[in-house]
Short mmCIF file of C-alpha atoms in Angstrom, two decimals:
data_model
loop_
_atom_site.label_atom_id
_atom_site.label_comp_id
_atom_site.label_asym_id
_atom_site.label_seq_id
_atom_site.Cartn_x
_atom_site.Cartn_y
_atom_site.Cartn_z
CA MET Y 216 -20.11 18.60 0.30
CA HIS Y 217 -17.07 18.36 2.52
CA GLU Y 218 -18.98 16.45 5.22
CA ALA Y 219 -20.43 14.10 2.59
CA ASN Y 220 -16.94 13.45 1.24
CA ILE Y 221 -15.65 12.68 4.76
CA PHE Y 222 -18.58 10.32 5.38
CA ILE Y 223 -17.93 8.40 2.15
CA HIS Y 224 -14.19 8.34 2.91
CA VAL Y 225 -14.69 6.93 6.42
CA LEU Y 226 -17.38 4.44 5.38
CA THR Y 227 -15.47 3.00 2.41
CA GLY Y 228 -12.25 2.98 4.44
CA THR Y 229 -13.91 0.94 7.18
CA ILE Y 230 -15.33 -1.52 4.65
CA ALA Y 231 -11.93 -1.78 2.95
CA LEU Y 232 -10.30 -2.60 6.29
CA ILE Y 233 -12.81 -5.41 6.92
CA LEU Y 234 -12.29 -6.80 3.42
CA GLY Y 235 -8.52 -6.55 3.79
CA LEU Y 236 -8.68 -8.43 7.07
CA ILE Y 237 -10.76 -11.17 5.43
CA ALA Y 238 -8.18 -11.44 2.64
CA LEU Y 239 -5.38 -11.73 5.19
CA LEU Y 240 -7.16 -14.39 7.25
CA SER Y 241 -8.44 -16.51 4.37
CA ILE Y 242 -6.56 -19.21 2.46
CA LYS Y 243 -4.19 -17.48 0.06
CA GLY Y 244 -5.18 -18.02 -3.56
CA GLY Y 245 -8.61 -19.35 -2.52
CA LYS Y 246 -11.99 -18.06 -3.67
CA ILE Y 247 -12.64 -16.00 -0.52
CA HIS Y 248 -9.15 -14.49 -0.62
CA ASN Y 249 -9.40 -13.53 -4.29
CA LYS Y 250 -12.91 -12.12 -4.04
CA SER Y 251 -12.29 -10.11 -0.87
CA GLY Y 252 -9.02 -8.87 -2.37
CA ARG Y 253 -10.80 -7.56 -5.47
CA TYR Y 254 -13.44 -5.80 -3.38
CA PHE Y 255 -10.69 -4.42 -1.14
CA LEU Y 256 -9.06 -2.79 -4.17
CA GLY Y 257 -12.39 -1.38 -5.30
CA PHE Y 258 -13.15 0.28 -1.98
CA MET Y 259 -9.52 1.42 -1.70
CA SER Y 260 -9.99 3.28 -4.98
CA ILE Y 261 -12.93 5.20 -3.46
CA VAL Y 262 -10.91 5.91 -0.30
CA ILE Y 263 -8.05 7.30 -2.37
CA LEU Y 264 -10.37 9.38 -4.55
CA THR Y 265 -12.17 10.96 -1.58
CA ALA Y 266 -8.81 11.61 0.13
CA LEU Y 267 -7.53 13.42 -2.98
CA ILE Y 268 -10.75 15.47 -3.09
CA GLY Y 269 -10.24 16.34 0.57
CA VAL Y 270 -6.68 17.56 -0.07
CA PHE Y 271 -7.07 19.40 -3.38
CA VAL Y 272 -10.70 20.58 -3.24
CA PHE Y 273 -11.25 21.20 0.44
CA GLY Y 274 -7.64 21.97 1.40
CA ARG Y 275 -7.23 19.34 4.08
CA ASN Y 276 -3.96 18.22 5.70
CA THR Y 277 -1.39 17.82 2.91
CA PHE Y 278 0.39 15.07 4.84
CA LEU Y 279 -2.65 12.93 4.10
CA LEU Y 280 -1.56 13.13 0.47
CA VAL Y 281 1.61 11.16 1.27
CA ILE Y 282 -0.35 8.41 3.05
CA THR Y 283 -2.88 8.39 0.21
CA VAL Y 284 -0.20 8.07 -2.46
CA LEU Y 285 1.59 5.35 -0.45
CA SER Y 286 -1.49 3.19 0.07
CA GLY Y 287 -2.77 3.85 -3.43
CA TYR Y 288 0.51 3.09 -5.14
CA VAL Y 289 1.28 -0.15 -3.30
CA ALA Y 290 -2.29 -1.37 -3.86
CA PHE Y 291 -2.07 -0.53 -7.56
CA SER Y 292 1.38 -2.09 -7.93
CA GLY Y 293 0.37 -5.16 -5.93
CA TYR Y 294 -2.59 -5.72 -8.25
CA ARG Y 295 -0.55 -5.15 -11.39
CA ILE Y 296 2.17 -7.62 -10.43
CA LEU Y 297 -0.47 -10.28 -9.75
CA LYS Y 298 -1.87 -9.76 -13.25
CA SER Y 299 1.45 -9.75 -15.12
CA LYS Y 300 3.56 -12.11 -12.97
CA SER Y 301 6.64 -10.75 -14.71
CA ASN Y 302 9.10 -7.85 -14.58
CA ILE Y 303 8.66 -6.83 -18.21
CA PRO Y 304 8.46 -3.01 -18.25
CA GLN Y 305 4.95 -1.69 -18.83
CA LYS Y 306 4.34 1.91 -19.84
CA TYR Y 307 1.30 2.24 -17.58
CA ASP Y 308 3.24 1.08 -14.51
CA ILE Y 309 6.13 3.45 -15.21
CA ILE Y 310 3.81 6.44 -15.68
CA VAL Y 311 2.04 5.80 -12.36
CA ALA Y 312 5.39 5.36 -10.56
CA VAL Y 313 6.73 8.64 -11.98
CA ILE Y 314 3.54 10.53 -11.07
CA SER Y 315 3.71 9.12 -7.52
CA LEU Y 316 7.34 10.21 -7.27
CA LEU Y 317 6.51 13.73 -8.47
CA VAL Y 318 3.69 14.01 -5.92
CA LEU Y 319 6.12 12.90 -3.22
CA CYS Y 320 8.63 15.55 -4.31
CA TYR Y 321 5.91 18.19 -4.07
CA CYS Y 322 5.04 17.02 -0.56
CA LEU Y 323 8.69 17.14 0.54
CA TYR Y 324 8.98 20.69 -0.81
CA TYR Y 325 5.78 21.61 1.02
CA PHE Y 326 7.04 20.12 4.28
CA LYS Y 327 10.31 22.04 3.99
CA SER Y 328 8.53 25.33 3.32
CA ILE Y 329 6.20 25.10 6.34
CA GLY Y 330 8.56 23.36 8.77
CA MET Y 331 8.21 20.08 10.68
CA ILE Y 332 4.72 20.11 12.15
CA TRP Y 333 4.10 16.34 12.16
CA SER Y 334 5.84 13.63 14.12
CA PRO Y 335 9.19 12.91 12.41
CA ILE Y 336 8.87 9.13 12.94
CA VAL Y 337 5.55 9.10 11.08
CA MET Y 338 6.57 11.44 8.27
CA TYR Y 339 9.99 9.95 7.55
CA SER Y 340 8.77 6.35 7.72
CA THR Y 341 5.88 7.08 5.35
CA VAL Y 342 8.04 8.95 2.86
CA GLY Y 343 10.78 6.31 3.14
CA ALA Y 344 8.34 3.45 2.55
CA LEU Y 345 7.02 5.08 -0.62
CA LEU Y 346 10.51 5.86 -1.93
CA PHE Y 347 11.62 2.31 -1.22
CA ILE Y 348 8.83 0.64 -3.18
CA ILE Y 349 9.07 3.06 -6.13
CA PHE Y 350 12.86 2.56 -6.26
CA TYR Y 351 12.41 -1.21 -6.18
CA ASP Y 352 9.79 -1.13 -8.92
CA PHE Y 353 12.35 0.50 -11.20
CA ILE Y 354 15.36 -1.69 -10.37
CA ARG Y 355 13.35 -4.92 -10.62
CA TYR Y 356 13.42 -4.44 -14.38
CA LEU Y 357 17.16 -5.19 -14.15
CA ILE Y 358 16.55 -8.66 -12.70
CA PRO Y 359 16.99 -11.30 -15.44
CA ARG Y 360 13.51 -12.32 -16.57
CA LYS Y 361 14.18 -16.04 -16.38
CA LYS Y 362 15.44 -15.70 -12.81
CA TYR Y 363 12.49 -13.48 -11.89
CA THR Y 364 10.01 -16.02 -13.29
CA LYS Y 365 11.81 -19.14 -12.04
CA HIS Y 366 11.92 -17.95 -8.43
CA ARG Y 367 8.41 -16.48 -8.65
CA ILE Y 368 9.52 -13.19 -7.17
CA TRP Y 369 6.16 -11.70 -8.12
CA ILE Y 370 4.54 -13.64 -5.25
CA TYR Y 371 6.71 -11.91 -2.66
CA GLU Y 372 6.05 -8.54 -4.32
CA HIS Y 373 2.31 -9.15 -4.14
CA ILE Y 374 2.51 -10.13 -0.46
CA TYR Y 375 4.59 -7.08 0.43
CA LYS Y 376 2.54 -4.57 -1.52
CA MET Y 377 -0.97 -5.69 -0.64
CA THR Y 378 -0.16 -6.14 3.04
CA SER Y 379 1.49 -2.71 3.00
CA ALA Y 380 -1.67 -1.22 1.50
CA PHE Y 381 -3.73 -2.73 4.31
CA ALA Y 382 -1.25 -1.55 6.96
CA ALA Y 383 -1.20 1.99 5.52
CA LEU Y 384 -5.01 2.12 5.57
CA LEU Y 385 -5.09 0.79 9.13
CA SER Y 386 -2.44 3.33 10.17
CA ALA Y 387 -4.46 6.20 8.73
CA PHE Y 388 -7.61 4.89 10.45
CA THR Y 389 -6.09 4.42 13.92
CA GLY Y 390 -4.10 7.66 13.62
CA THR Y 391 -7.35 9.54 13.06
CA VAL Y 392 -9.63 7.70 15.49
CA LEU Y 393 -6.98 7.47 18.22
CA GLU Y 394 -5.47 10.88 17.60
CA GLU Y 395 -4.60 11.41 21.27
CA TYR Y 396 -2.21 8.43 21.09
CA GLN Y 397 -0.17 9.69 18.15
CA PRO Y 398 2.43 8.95 16.92
CA HIS Y 399 2.05 5.44 18.42
CA SER Y 400 -1.40 4.97 16.91
CA GLN Y 401 0.10 5.54 13.45
CA TYR Y 402 3.42 3.72 13.41
CA LEU Y 403 2.36 0.61 15.39
CA PRO Y 404 -0.03 -0.63 12.66
CA SER Y 405 2.79 -0.19 10.16
CA ALA Y 406 5.11 -2.22 12.39
CA LEU Y 407 2.44 -4.92 12.63
CA GLY Y 408 2.18 -4.89 8.84
CA MET Y 409 5.91 -5.48 8.49
CA LEU Y 410 5.73 -8.45 10.86
CA LEU Y 411 2.90 -9.95 8.80
CA ILE Y 412 4.84 -9.38 5.57
CA PHE Y 413 7.93 -11.06 7.00
CA GLY Y 414 5.90 -14.00 8.30
CA PHE Y 415 4.00 -14.54 5.03
CA ILE Y 416 7.13 -14.28 2.89
CA VAL Y 417 9.11 -16.72 5.04
CA TYR Y 418 6.24 -19.20 5.06
CA VAL Y 419 5.68 -19.03 1.30
CA TYR Y 420 9.41 -19.34 0.65
CA LYS Y 421 9.63 -22.41 2.88
CA TYR Y 422 6.37 -24.21 2.11
CA GLY Y 423 5.05 -22.68 -1.10
CA LEU Y 424 1.85 -20.78 -1.82
CA LYS Y 425 -0.46 -23.81 -2.03
CA LYS Y 426 0.27 -24.79 1.56
CA MET Y 427 -0.40 -21.28 2.86
CA PRO Y 428 -2.90 -21.75 5.72
CA ARG Y 429 -5.30 -19.37 7.38
CA LEU Y 430 -3.95 -17.46 10.38
#
């Protein structure tokens, strides 16, 4: 059962990476981008589910729980903001954010109890990234709704969150496949993701979403 779960996790993760890459390289807002993005979220859901089974059922590395929650939460939040296009508080979003925060608190307690056995740069950056996005998702409710809608802030949220989900998945993949090159094989994909986020946001801010070209 454990080997079958790993196989499904690896297979769906690989497919999700390919779909995520297609979404990144295709015209933003186009048919290919939207379709590949939806399939990306679907396979990401399976990746997250199998990762949770690996942690809680088969007792695998608990640090994987942090990466799983990070990638799962930003993918979920990135999808939700695309659907709502507003910062009106939604009960479902708040519940998921609180649960993610509680899981993170559990992980931090676990790390403290067993000592630092993972690379600090990987652990702190992953925890910090998750805390940052959860904190933002709460304070964005304080932004005046007219200003939020007028400046289409939701677009930049979607770019940040979905690209972060892809980068987190890529980081987990390269960190596992290229284990001998850790921590570089884990934090470099995240750094690449931040560069892509910055580039996309600057371009959309300057030229608008409709003029967003393929890479």
